[in-house]
XYZ file of C-alpha atoms in Angstrom:
600
model
C 1.850 -123.716 -31.405
C 1.761 -124.430 -35.138
C 0.391 -128.089 -36.053
C 3.472 -129.433 -37.073
C 5.207 -128.226 -34.370
C 2.408 -130.693 -32.430
C 2.924 -133.197 -34.466
C 6.770 -133.697 -34.343
C 6.501 -133.333 -30.704
C 4.093 -136.224 -30.551
C 6.430 -138.322 -33.033
C 9.224 -137.934 -30.588
C 7.200 -138.316 -27.343
C 6.051 -141.888 -28.994
C 9.242 -142.960 -30.163
C 10.887 -142.484 -26.064
C 7.144 -144.252 -24.569
C 7.903 -147.142 -27.390
C 11.510 -147.455 -26.281
C 10.515 -147.332 -22.316
C 7.738 -149.410 -22.861
C 10.310 -152.323 -25.275
C 12.784 -152.166 -21.989
C 9.887 -152.679 -19.434
C 8.706 -155.760 -21.943
C 12.714 -156.719 -22.281
C 12.721 -156.902 -18.319
C 10.054 -158.700 -17.652
C 10.618 -161.134 -19.778
C 13.691 -161.719 -18.791
C 12.387 -161.901 -15.312
C 9.786 -164.305 -16.310
C 12.304 -166.511 -17.518
C 13.395 -168.202 -14.439
C 13.873 -171.382 -13.287
C 13.657 -172.292 -9.857
C 16.053 -174.700 -8.179
C 14.420 -176.945 -5.649
C 16.005 -180.217 -5.236
C 18.980 -181.942 -7.157
C 18.652 -180.090 -11.264
C 21.068 -180.950 -13.799
C 21.987 -178.951 -16.930
C 22.797 -180.509 -20.078
C 22.066 -178.457 -22.745
C 22.959 -175.059 -24.209
C 20.453 -172.355 -23.125
C 20.196 -168.485 -23.124
C 18.813 -165.977 -21.216
C 17.075 -168.818 -18.370
C 18.094 -167.658 -14.590
C 18.641 -170.019 -12.086
C 17.044 -169.424 -8.224
C 17.778 -171.360 -5.661
C 14.436 -171.313 -3.684
C 14.967 -173.530 -1.364
C 18.158 -174.913 1.474
C 20.077 -178.210 0.629
C 19.343 -177.916 -2.789
C 21.853 -178.141 -5.890
C 22.394 -177.973 -9.781
C 25.063 -179.875 -11.758
C 26.300 -178.273 -15.628
C 26.955 -181.032 -17.335
C 27.781 -182.394 -20.824
C 29.700 -179.494 -21.995
C 26.797 -177.503 -22.114
C 26.888 -173.550 -22.073
C 24.877 -171.507 -19.533
C 24.888 -167.915 -20.626
C 22.506 -164.545 -20.024
C 22.804 -161.060 -20.104
C 22.906 -160.461 -16.360
C 22.341 -162.424 -13.146
C 22.600 -166.634 -13.836
C 22.396 -168.356 -10.456
C 21.558 -166.001 -7.645
C 20.012 -167.400 -4.407
C 16.256 -165.714 -3.816
C 16.968 -165.491 0.413
C 19.766 -163.753 2.471
C 19.391 -166.571 5.004
C 19.114 -169.635 2.372
C 21.764 -172.780 3.437
C 23.225 -175.662 1.963
C 22.880 -175.178 -1.554
C 25.818 -176.249 -4.029
C 26.798 -175.133 -7.897
C 28.833 -178.030 -9.741
C 30.365 -177.304 -13.217
C 31.715 -179.985 -14.760
C 34.913 -179.732 -17.210
C 33.689 -178.599 -20.669
C 31.148 -176.700 -19.420
C 30.663 -172.906 -18.969
C 28.415 -170.560 -16.837
C 28.302 -167.241 -18.486
C 26.596 -163.494 -18.540
C 27.377 -160.718 -20.660
C 26.626 -157.182 -19.136
C 27.208 -155.330 -16.298
C 26.278 -158.033 -13.375
C 27.209 -161.064 -11.833
C 27.741 -164.416 -12.948
C 26.806 -165.923 -9.820
C 25.336 -163.979 -6.731
C 25.079 -164.773 -3.462
C 23.070 -162.407 -2.351
C 24.044 -163.226 1.277
C 23.537 -166.652 1.502
C 25.568 -169.650 1.867
C 26.665 -171.523 -1.160
C 29.052 -173.978 -2.178
C 30.784 -173.911 -5.327
C 32.801 -176.702 -7.261
C 33.882 -175.745 -10.598
C 35.642 -177.770 -13.003
C 34.983 -175.949 -16.394
C 34.357 -171.748 -16.640
C 33.029 -169.255 -14.878
C 32.836 -166.053 -16.955
C 31.504 -162.734 -16.808
C 32.540 -160.652 -20.041
C 32.005 -156.910 -18.060
C 31.250 -157.418 -14.723
C 31.734 -159.795 -11.332
C 32.411 -163.999 -12.174
C 31.224 -164.464 -8.886
C 29.876 -161.969 -6.052
C 29.497 -163.130 -2.752
C 28.971 -159.551 -1.017
C 26.793 -159.940 2.394
C 27.743 -163.885 2.916
C 28.745 -165.700 5.714
C 30.122 -169.393 4.847
C 30.634 -169.270 1.338
C 32.778 -171.762 -0.447
C 34.442 -171.992 -3.731
C 36.613 -175.065 -4.934
C 38.153 -174.337 -8.820
C 39.728 -177.496 -9.812
C 43.025 -177.842 -12.482
C 40.657 -177.973 -14.973
C 38.684 -174.818 -14.069
C 38.595 -171.192 -15.133
C 37.196 -168.262 -13.411
C 37.300 -165.166 -15.054
C 36.109 -161.367 -16.055
C 36.826 -158.609 -17.065
C 35.920 -156.535 -14.234
C 36.910 -158.117 -10.200
C 36.558 -161.459 -10.588
C 35.590 -162.640 -7.177
C 33.991 -160.384 -5.382
C 33.490 -159.433 -1.543
C 33.207 -156.181 -0.650
C 30.146 -154.650 -1.686
C 27.884 -153.681 0.560
C 28.096 -154.947 4.231
C 30.905 -157.578 2.762
C 31.784 -160.915 2.849
C 33.130 -163.160 5.600
C 34.703 -166.318 6.167
C 34.777 -167.402 2.646
C 36.866 -170.200 1.859
C 38.491 -170.423 -2.138
C 40.367 -172.971 -2.408
C 42.118 -173.020 -6.598
C 43.951 -175.514 -8.426
C 42.894 -173.913 -11.674
C 42.619 -170.446 -12.844
C 41.246 -167.314 -11.306
C 41.720 -164.211 -13.239
C 40.860 -160.973 -14.163
C 41.607 -159.367 -17.781
C 40.498 -155.724 -16.752
C 43.133 -152.669 -16.699
C 40.724 -150.213 -15.318
C 40.031 -149.706 -11.219
C 38.395 -152.808 -10.790
C 41.092 -155.261 -12.281
C 41.621 -157.649 -9.067
C 41.364 -161.484 -9.735
C 39.929 -161.210 -5.659
C 39.276 -158.595 -3.380
C 37.313 -157.968 -0.082
C 37.055 -154.745 1.661
C 39.377 -153.711 5.307
C 36.605 -155.252 7.286
C 35.757 -158.821 5.837
C 37.457 -161.324 8.411
C 37.646 -164.818 8.079
C 38.897 -165.122 4.661
C 40.530 -168.173 3.491
C 42.343 -168.542 0.368
C 44.672 -171.486 -0.806
C 46.296 -171.409 -3.657
C 47.926 -175.115 -4.286
C 50.505 -176.271 -6.414
C 49.853 -175.600 -10.178
C 46.955 -173.558 -9.092
C 47.469 -169.856 -11.265
C 45.975 -166.565 -9.761
C 46.663 -163.216 -11.545
C 45.405 -160.365 -12.921
C 46.700 -157.438 -15.805
C 45.359 -153.998 -14.095
C 46.629 -151.440 -11.916
C 44.629 -152.913 -9.147
C 46.018 -155.509 -6.442
C 45.573 -159.134 -8.000
C 44.611 -160.628 -4.495
C 43.187 -157.896 -1.873
C 42.357 -159.192 1.647
C 40.594 -157.878 4.594
C 40.890 -158.389 8.110
C 42.036 -161.444 10.384
C 42.057 -163.702 6.952
C 44.721 -166.064 5.526
C 46.233 -166.577 2.395
C 48.737 -169.740 1.863
C 50.070 -169.851 -1.865
C 52.047 -173.010 -3.238
C 51.001 -172.284 -6.966
C 51.642 -168.387 -9.021
C 50.019 -165.231 -7.978
C 51.281 -162.487 -10.837
C 50.020 -158.899 -11.295
C 51.134 -159.634 -15.007
C 51.124 -155.526 -15.495
C 54.808 -154.771 -13.726
C 56.218 -156.261 -10.814
C 56.172 -152.821 -9.195
C 52.327 -153.212 -8.700
C 50.663 -155.569 -6.304
C 50.120 -158.734 -6.083
C 49.013 -158.960 -2.322
C 47.426 -156.082 -0.532
C 46.484 -156.351 3.078
C 43.860 -153.911 3.510
C 43.210 -154.851 7.921
C 45.171 -155.720 10.488
C 45.914 -159.589 12.166
C 46.423 -161.488 8.370
C 48.665 -164.428 7.602
C 50.422 -165.121 3.888
C 51.644 -168.142 3.929
C 54.431 -168.852 1.040
C 55.127 -172.529 0.658
C 57.110 -174.870 -1.343
C 57.849 -173.770 -4.896
C 55.489 -171.388 -5.123
C 56.140 -167.531 -6.988
C 54.703 -164.422 -6.241
C 54.823 -161.501 -9.208
C 54.995 -158.079 -8.090
C 54.952 -156.491 -4.162
C 53.640 -157.773 -1.104
C 52.164 -154.892 0.724
C 50.881 -154.016 4.325
C 48.247 -151.132 4.285
C 49.363 -148.178 6.184
C 48.568 -148.104 9.746
C 47.919 -151.927 9.950
C 49.471 -154.600 12.502
C 49.512 -157.674 13.257
C 50.250 -158.614 9.917
C 52.328 -162.135 9.272
C 54.507 -163.334 6.467
C 55.324 -166.624 6.826
C 57.993 -168.990 4.472
C 57.579 -172.623 3.731
C 59.720 -173.230 0.821
C 61.908 -175.665 2.557
C 65.526 -175.684 4.138
C 67.675 -173.887 2.472
C 65.621 -172.344 -0.170
C 66.841 -169.171 -1.493
C 64.509 -166.565 -1.389
C 63.987 -162.215 -1.613
C 60.418 -160.420 -1.442
C 59.677 -156.905 -2.096
C 57.644 -155.888 0.553
C 56.044 -152.638 1.663
C 54.155 -151.898 5.312
C 54.953 -153.495 8.533
C 55.091 -157.357 8.525
C 56.250 -160.023 11.516
C 58.540 -162.236 9.213
C 58.455 -165.916 9.994
C 60.487 -168.753 8.489
C 58.590 -172.146 9.428
C 61.737 -174.247 8.787
C 63.636 -172.942 10.757
C 66.230 -170.695 7.874
C 66.910 -167.023 8.636
C 64.710 -164.422 7.405
C 66.530 -161.212 6.892
C 64.197 -158.306 7.323
C 64.809 -156.100 4.610
C 62.652 -156.455 2.755
C 62.109 -160.512 3.377
C 65.127 -162.531 2.337
C 66.632 -166.277 3.222
C 69.453 -167.881 1.848
C 70.770 -171.601 1.832
C 74.456 -172.093 3.281
C 74.853 -175.245 1.962
C 77.881 -173.811 -0.007
C 79.492 -172.596 3.477
C 77.704 -174.755 5.606
C 79.396 -177.966 4.241
C 82.721 -176.844 3.642
C 84.192 -178.673 6.960
C 82.400 -181.709 5.685
C 83.935 -181.416 2.179
C 87.278 -180.719 3.682
C 87.070 -183.989 6.164
C 86.094 -186.400 3.424
C 89.030 -185.116 0.984
C 91.432 -185.939 4.008
C 89.701 -189.085 4.361
C 90.463 -190.133 0.291
C 93.734 -189.097 1.197
C 94.184 -190.858 3.677
C 92.871 -193.867 2.089
C 95.104 -193.646 -0.644
C 98.456 -193.673 1.057
C 97.226 -196.345 2.856
C 96.522 -198.936 -0.228
C 100.033 -197.526 -1.078
C 101.690 -198.652 1.630
C 99.708 -201.998 1.976
C 100.992 -202.692 -1.309
C 104.462 -204.431 -1.493
C 104.939 -204.989 -4.631
C 108.279 -204.319 -6.295
C 109.190 -203.277 -2.715
C 107.372 -199.533 -3.457
C 109.582 -199.007 -6.092
C 107.854 -196.750 -9.441
C 104.988 -194.355 -9.513
C 101.355 -195.563 -8.558
C 98.419 -193.961 -9.867
C 94.462 -194.237 -9.201
C 91.572 -193.226 -10.864
C 88.484 -192.821 -8.255
C 84.767 -192.176 -8.371
C 82.496 -191.491 -5.134
C 78.569 -191.091 -5.176
C 77.454 -189.474 -1.653
C 74.100 -188.474 -0.390
C 73.333 -185.965 2.942
C 69.744 -186.103 3.936
C 68.313 -183.345 5.002
C 68.162 -182.712 8.675
C 65.407 -179.504 9.594
C 66.414 -179.626 13.319
C 70.005 -178.222 12.649
C 69.123 -176.889 9.113
C 71.336 -179.446 7.246
C 70.772 -179.340 3.787
C 70.183 -182.361 1.717
C 72.801 -182.828 -1.196
C 73.889 -185.361 -3.648
C 78.187 -185.397 -4.739
C 78.921 -187.352 -7.554
C 82.911 -186.900 -8.236
C 86.365 -188.294 -10.517
C 89.311 -187.792 -9.425
C 92.766 -188.927 -9.714
C 95.560 -189.631 -7.340
C 99.445 -189.782 -8.123
C 102.251 -190.947 -5.901
C 106.041 -190.972 -6.560
C 108.807 -192.225 -4.404
C 111.728 -189.519 -3.484
C 114.975 -190.532 -1.704
C 112.891 -190.606 1.985
C 109.516 -189.669 1.047
C 106.583 -189.671 -1.676
C 105.458 -186.908 -3.658
C 101.633 -186.752 -4.166
C 99.685 -184.888 -6.615
C 95.981 -185.256 -6.253
C 92.569 -184.021 -9.097
C 89.271 -183.955 -8.329
C 86.367 -182.242 -10.167
C 82.679 -183.205 -8.800
C 79.395 -181.644 -8.305
C 77.550 -180.955 -5.269
C 73.673 -180.860 -5.628
C 71.597 -179.678 -3.235
C 68.202 -180.151 -3.216
C 66.616 -176.584 -3.282
C 68.053 -175.598 -6.779
C 71.631 -175.156 -5.523
C 74.354 -176.213 -7.319
C 78.257 -176.250 -6.761
C 80.272 -177.552 -9.479
C 84.318 -177.832 -8.358
C 87.655 -178.876 -9.940
C 90.705 -179.088 -7.277
C 94.513 -179.759 -7.542
C 96.295 -180.476 -4.551
C 100.331 -181.546 -4.378
C 102.458 -182.376 -1.049
C 104.980 -185.162 0.703
C 104.441 -187.661 2.377
C 106.927 -189.521 5.225
C 106.764 -192.555 5.602
C 108.520 -193.523 9.053
C 109.265 -189.605 9.761
C 112.799 -190.114 12.044
C 112.125 -186.280 12.845
C 108.569 -186.412 14.124
C 108.680 -189.287 16.830
C 109.109 -192.040 13.591
C 105.422 -191.569 12.605
C 103.860 -191.842 9.089
C 103.350 -187.916 8.397
C 102.336 -186.039 5.163
C 101.513 -182.683 4.500
C 99.371 -181.090 1.451
C 98.207 -178.431 -0.326
C 95.514 -177.435 -2.968
C 92.962 -174.882 -4.375
C 89.614 -175.501 -5.526
C 87.556 -173.608 -7.989
C 83.722 -173.042 -7.503
C 81.228 -172.018 -9.831
C 78.059 -171.876 -7.618
C 74.435 -171.439 -9.385
C 71.096 -171.270 -7.304
C 67.526 -170.558 -8.043
C 66.038 -167.732 -6.082
C 62.314 -167.420 -5.543
C 61.358 -163.884 -5.893
C 58.493 -161.334 -6.798
C 60.940 -158.587 -8.761
C 60.922 -160.584 -12.064
C 58.135 -161.269 -14.062
C 59.123 -165.351 -13.924
C 59.203 -165.603 -10.068
C 62.307 -167.191 -10.300
C 66.072 -165.905 -11.264
C 69.180 -167.922 -11.368
C 72.032 -166.583 -9.075
C 75.762 -167.365 -10.458
C 78.653 -167.572 -8.290
C 82.564 -168.215 -8.514
C 85.197 -168.385 -5.689
C 87.809 -170.216 -5.150
C 88.539 -172.084 -1.530
C 92.347 -172.749 -0.552
C 93.160 -175.485 2.154
C 95.853 -177.354 3.855
C 96.065 -180.953 5.053
C 98.407 -182.404 7.831
C 98.656 -185.649 9.244
C 100.862 -188.258 11.405
C 99.584 -191.941 12.286
C 101.102 -194.287 14.108
C 101.503 -197.748 12.696
C 100.619 -200.917 15.113
C 101.424 -204.285 14.769
C 99.186 -207.216 14.928
C 95.520 -206.627 16.816
C 96.010 -202.974 17.889
C 94.606 -200.766 15.448
C 96.748 -197.225 13.604
C 95.858 -194.230 15.720
C 96.323 -191.124 13.793
C 95.620 -187.559 13.663
C 94.757 -184.952 10.878
C 94.367 -181.063 11.018
C 93.673 -179.028 7.889
C 92.471 -175.797 7.626
C 90.575 -174.339 4.614
C 89.965 -170.583 3.411
C 87.101 -168.954 1.332
C 87.651 -165.375 0.458
C 84.866 -162.633 0.127
C 83.111 -162.914 -3.222
C 79.504 -161.462 -4.163
C 77.077 -163.444 -6.418
C 75.420 -162.011 -9.085
C 71.737 -161.584 -7.406
C 70.927 -160.466 -3.850
C 73.982 -162.203 -2.288
C 77.285 -161.261 -0.891
C 79.604 -163.400 1.420
C 82.115 -162.428 3.952
C 85.941 -164.388 3.998
C 85.198 -167.523 5.579
C 88.215 -169.801 7.256
C 86.758 -173.165 8.113
C 89.180 -175.577 10.479
C 88.872 -179.819 11.232
C 90.767 -181.676 13.692
C 90.416 -185.639 13.110
C 91.124 -188.308 15.607
C 90.849 -191.791 13.885
C 91.481 -195.393 14.673
C 92.476 -198.002 11.435
C 93.534 -201.528 10.613
C 94.055 -203.579 7.638
C 93.402 -207.070 7.102
C 95.413 -208.733 4.424
C 93.053 -212.110 3.029
C 95.181 -213.008 0.067
C 99.223 -212.292 0.014
C 101.453 -213.803 -2.831
C 103.703 -212.848 -5.582
C 101.209 -211.819 -7.995
C 98.245 -210.652 -6.259
C 96.713 -209.323 -2.887
C 93.503 -208.970 -1.405
C 92.692 -206.980 1.769
C 90.355 -205.326 4.142
C 90.176 -201.777 5.957
C 88.574 -199.900 7.962
C 88.580 -196.890 9.733
C 86.529 -195.260 12.767
C 87.167 -191.350 12.107
C 86.302 -188.172 15.175
C 85.930 -184.838 13.561
C 85.125 -181.781 14.927
C 85.184 -178.273 13.393
C 87.580 -175.502 15.018
C 87.652 -171.561 14.632
C 85.153 -169.498 13.619
C 81.629 -171.114 13.255
C 79.805 -167.807 11.903
C 79.260 -166.479 8.424
C 78.971 -162.749 7.665
C 76.909 -162.381 4.727
C 74.198 -159.975 2.994
C 71.180 -160.160 0.994
C 70.080 -156.913 -0.766
C 72.671 -154.881 0.880
C 70.907 -155.934 4.685
C 74.017 -157.985 6.980
C 73.322 -160.624 8.525
C 75.492 -163.827 10.441
C 74.865 -167.033 9.965
C 75.968 -169.114 12.945
C 76.257 -172.875 12.034
C 74.588 -175.368 14.644
C 76.625 -177.148 17.047
C 75.329 -180.628 15.565
C 77.001 -179.707 12.070
C 80.555 -179.385 13.536
C 80.829 -182.638 14.471
C 80.919 -185.923 12.816
C 81.714 -189.618 13.043
C 81.978 -191.767 10.141
C 82.925 -195.126 9.846
C 85.063 -196.582 6.176
C 85.655 -199.323 4.531
C 86.819 -200.804 1.748
C 88.167 -203.760 0.159
C 91.344 -203.559 -2.225
C 92.502 -206.276 -4.622
C 95.489 -205.470 -6.766
C 97.166 -208.192 -9.293
C 100.815 -208.767 -10.447
C 100.548 -208.572 -14.988
C 103.632 -207.995 -16.011
C 107.356 -207.915 -15.371
C 107.129 -204.060 -13.827
C 103.346 -203.277 -13.161
C 100.252 -204.212 -11.786
C 96.446 -203.331 -11.776
C 93.859 -203.419 -9.040
C 90.426 -201.552 -8.098
C 89.080 -201.156 -4.666
C 85.386 -200.829 -3.237
C 84.633 -198.153 -0.787
C 82.007 -197.162 1.378
C 81.363 -194.418 4.305
C 78.213 -194.000 6.688
C 77.993 -190.877 8.964
C 76.375 -189.327 12.128
C 75.651 -186.461 9.821
C 73.477 -188.580 7.597
C 75.959 -189.298 4.816
C 75.926 -192.267 3.270
C 79.088 -192.746 0.321
C 79.632 -195.971 -1.792
C 82.937 -195.471 -4.649
C 85.274 -197.174 -6.305
C 89.319 -196.898 -7.292
C 90.950 -198.396 -10.369
C 94.602 -197.820 -10.126
C 97.935 -198.530 -11.714
C 101.013 -198.701 -10.469
C 104.434 -199.049 -12.435
C 108.145 -199.260 -11.215
C 109.654 -196.250 -13.811
């Protein structure tokens, strides 16, 4: 071997040894630069390369004052798997971070409570590793951010993690795009873990892996947003083991599929979005579906629709009938000009119906504006009615409508036992808009539109009594809504609804002279829906039938009004009326009329 070759070999071995020596010295130096946490410690100064180790039970550390603690590898760790009662708190504005392939917080099997209002970050690896732990608690407040370019919160290494509690009101996300890109991940045999994503909380990922992975016998409750931002065809929630429960609440959204692993059993998907909320979720695997509000959930994948537009047709038909009767009564009780000449009135009504969770009655507000016209003929009165309004349901469902109706009123009809009778027919054009919660679009919500018509007929008769005996009447009405499709998910079959009402009413004249009139009216109305009480519909092609609750088919209404009119010149008068209604369907209605009568 030549001397030159020996020199070259010596130089190469020297460089390797020197490099190895530098690594050893750097590692020793890092390990030597460590601080033990034995009691209550506060960190309010920026620090690099220091490792913080919980070496006693019931110790606590607080990072505050907009401080940044950063290290290449494990930043906060516990030195013993049996360590208990320790707490780490990061205040708003402060950051703890690691920059290489390691964990920012490593529980190493011990008990730790983490309360974060600042930022927990890992540039390369896990922000929090709870592997082998039992009972770790993580609270991420509204200003808190927990992020990594890998699996952000990991619980599936080694022997796994059990009984972990994660309560999120801030952001938990992974910006990774590789094979480790979940925001929260547990192994299929990790049990007893609980994840709660509160309103305003965001949990999301950007890779092909599931955003959240649950093990077995664990729970996930979402009122915020859980998103797989890579694609809506990727998984947002994956259940790897058995007997997990996922509850989707309030106005919370999910973007991406919900999957139960092959061969798993006992997994439940529950909905708690509120009575009448429309939703459709694309699911894979076997789930037991349950709506905690009592809404009908259709399996295929999982969907429900508020029945308000169909359920309240009989109620709206009843209120229209009451309005018509009150209008005719006001005309009959006004004897100015001996009922000669036309009569016209404008009116507006505000109605509120409260929610009833037992009968699934949806809450809504109704605001309308209309005009009624009547003109006497030889032995009858010709009637025209126009109305427009908005029926605004509580769960992001609104129907705008316009109605036109016409008919005949015959006072003292000698062909029908001398009763006051009327018959009218009309058409209502309706424009519906509902917001559907769905995991099939990137926003988590989609607007579904509908345009449909409702045709109705009203027939009534009344016996006018004298003195203290109230007038007695009966009204029958029928409504037909043809089949129609909404723009997203839902379609409806033809619906026929009928009402039969029996009522008592009376009028009290308070003031009556040649120039003005004041009277009070009341009416007690007992209504029952008749005919078919079922609605056939489909959700994304899966057919279902909704049967209206019996309590919604019957209604007792008590209404009262005060009417004032005044003669203004030779052949015309003006007036106004105040109107109120209470019903057994938890409705309260207040309205007003302004009317004008002219002898023409």
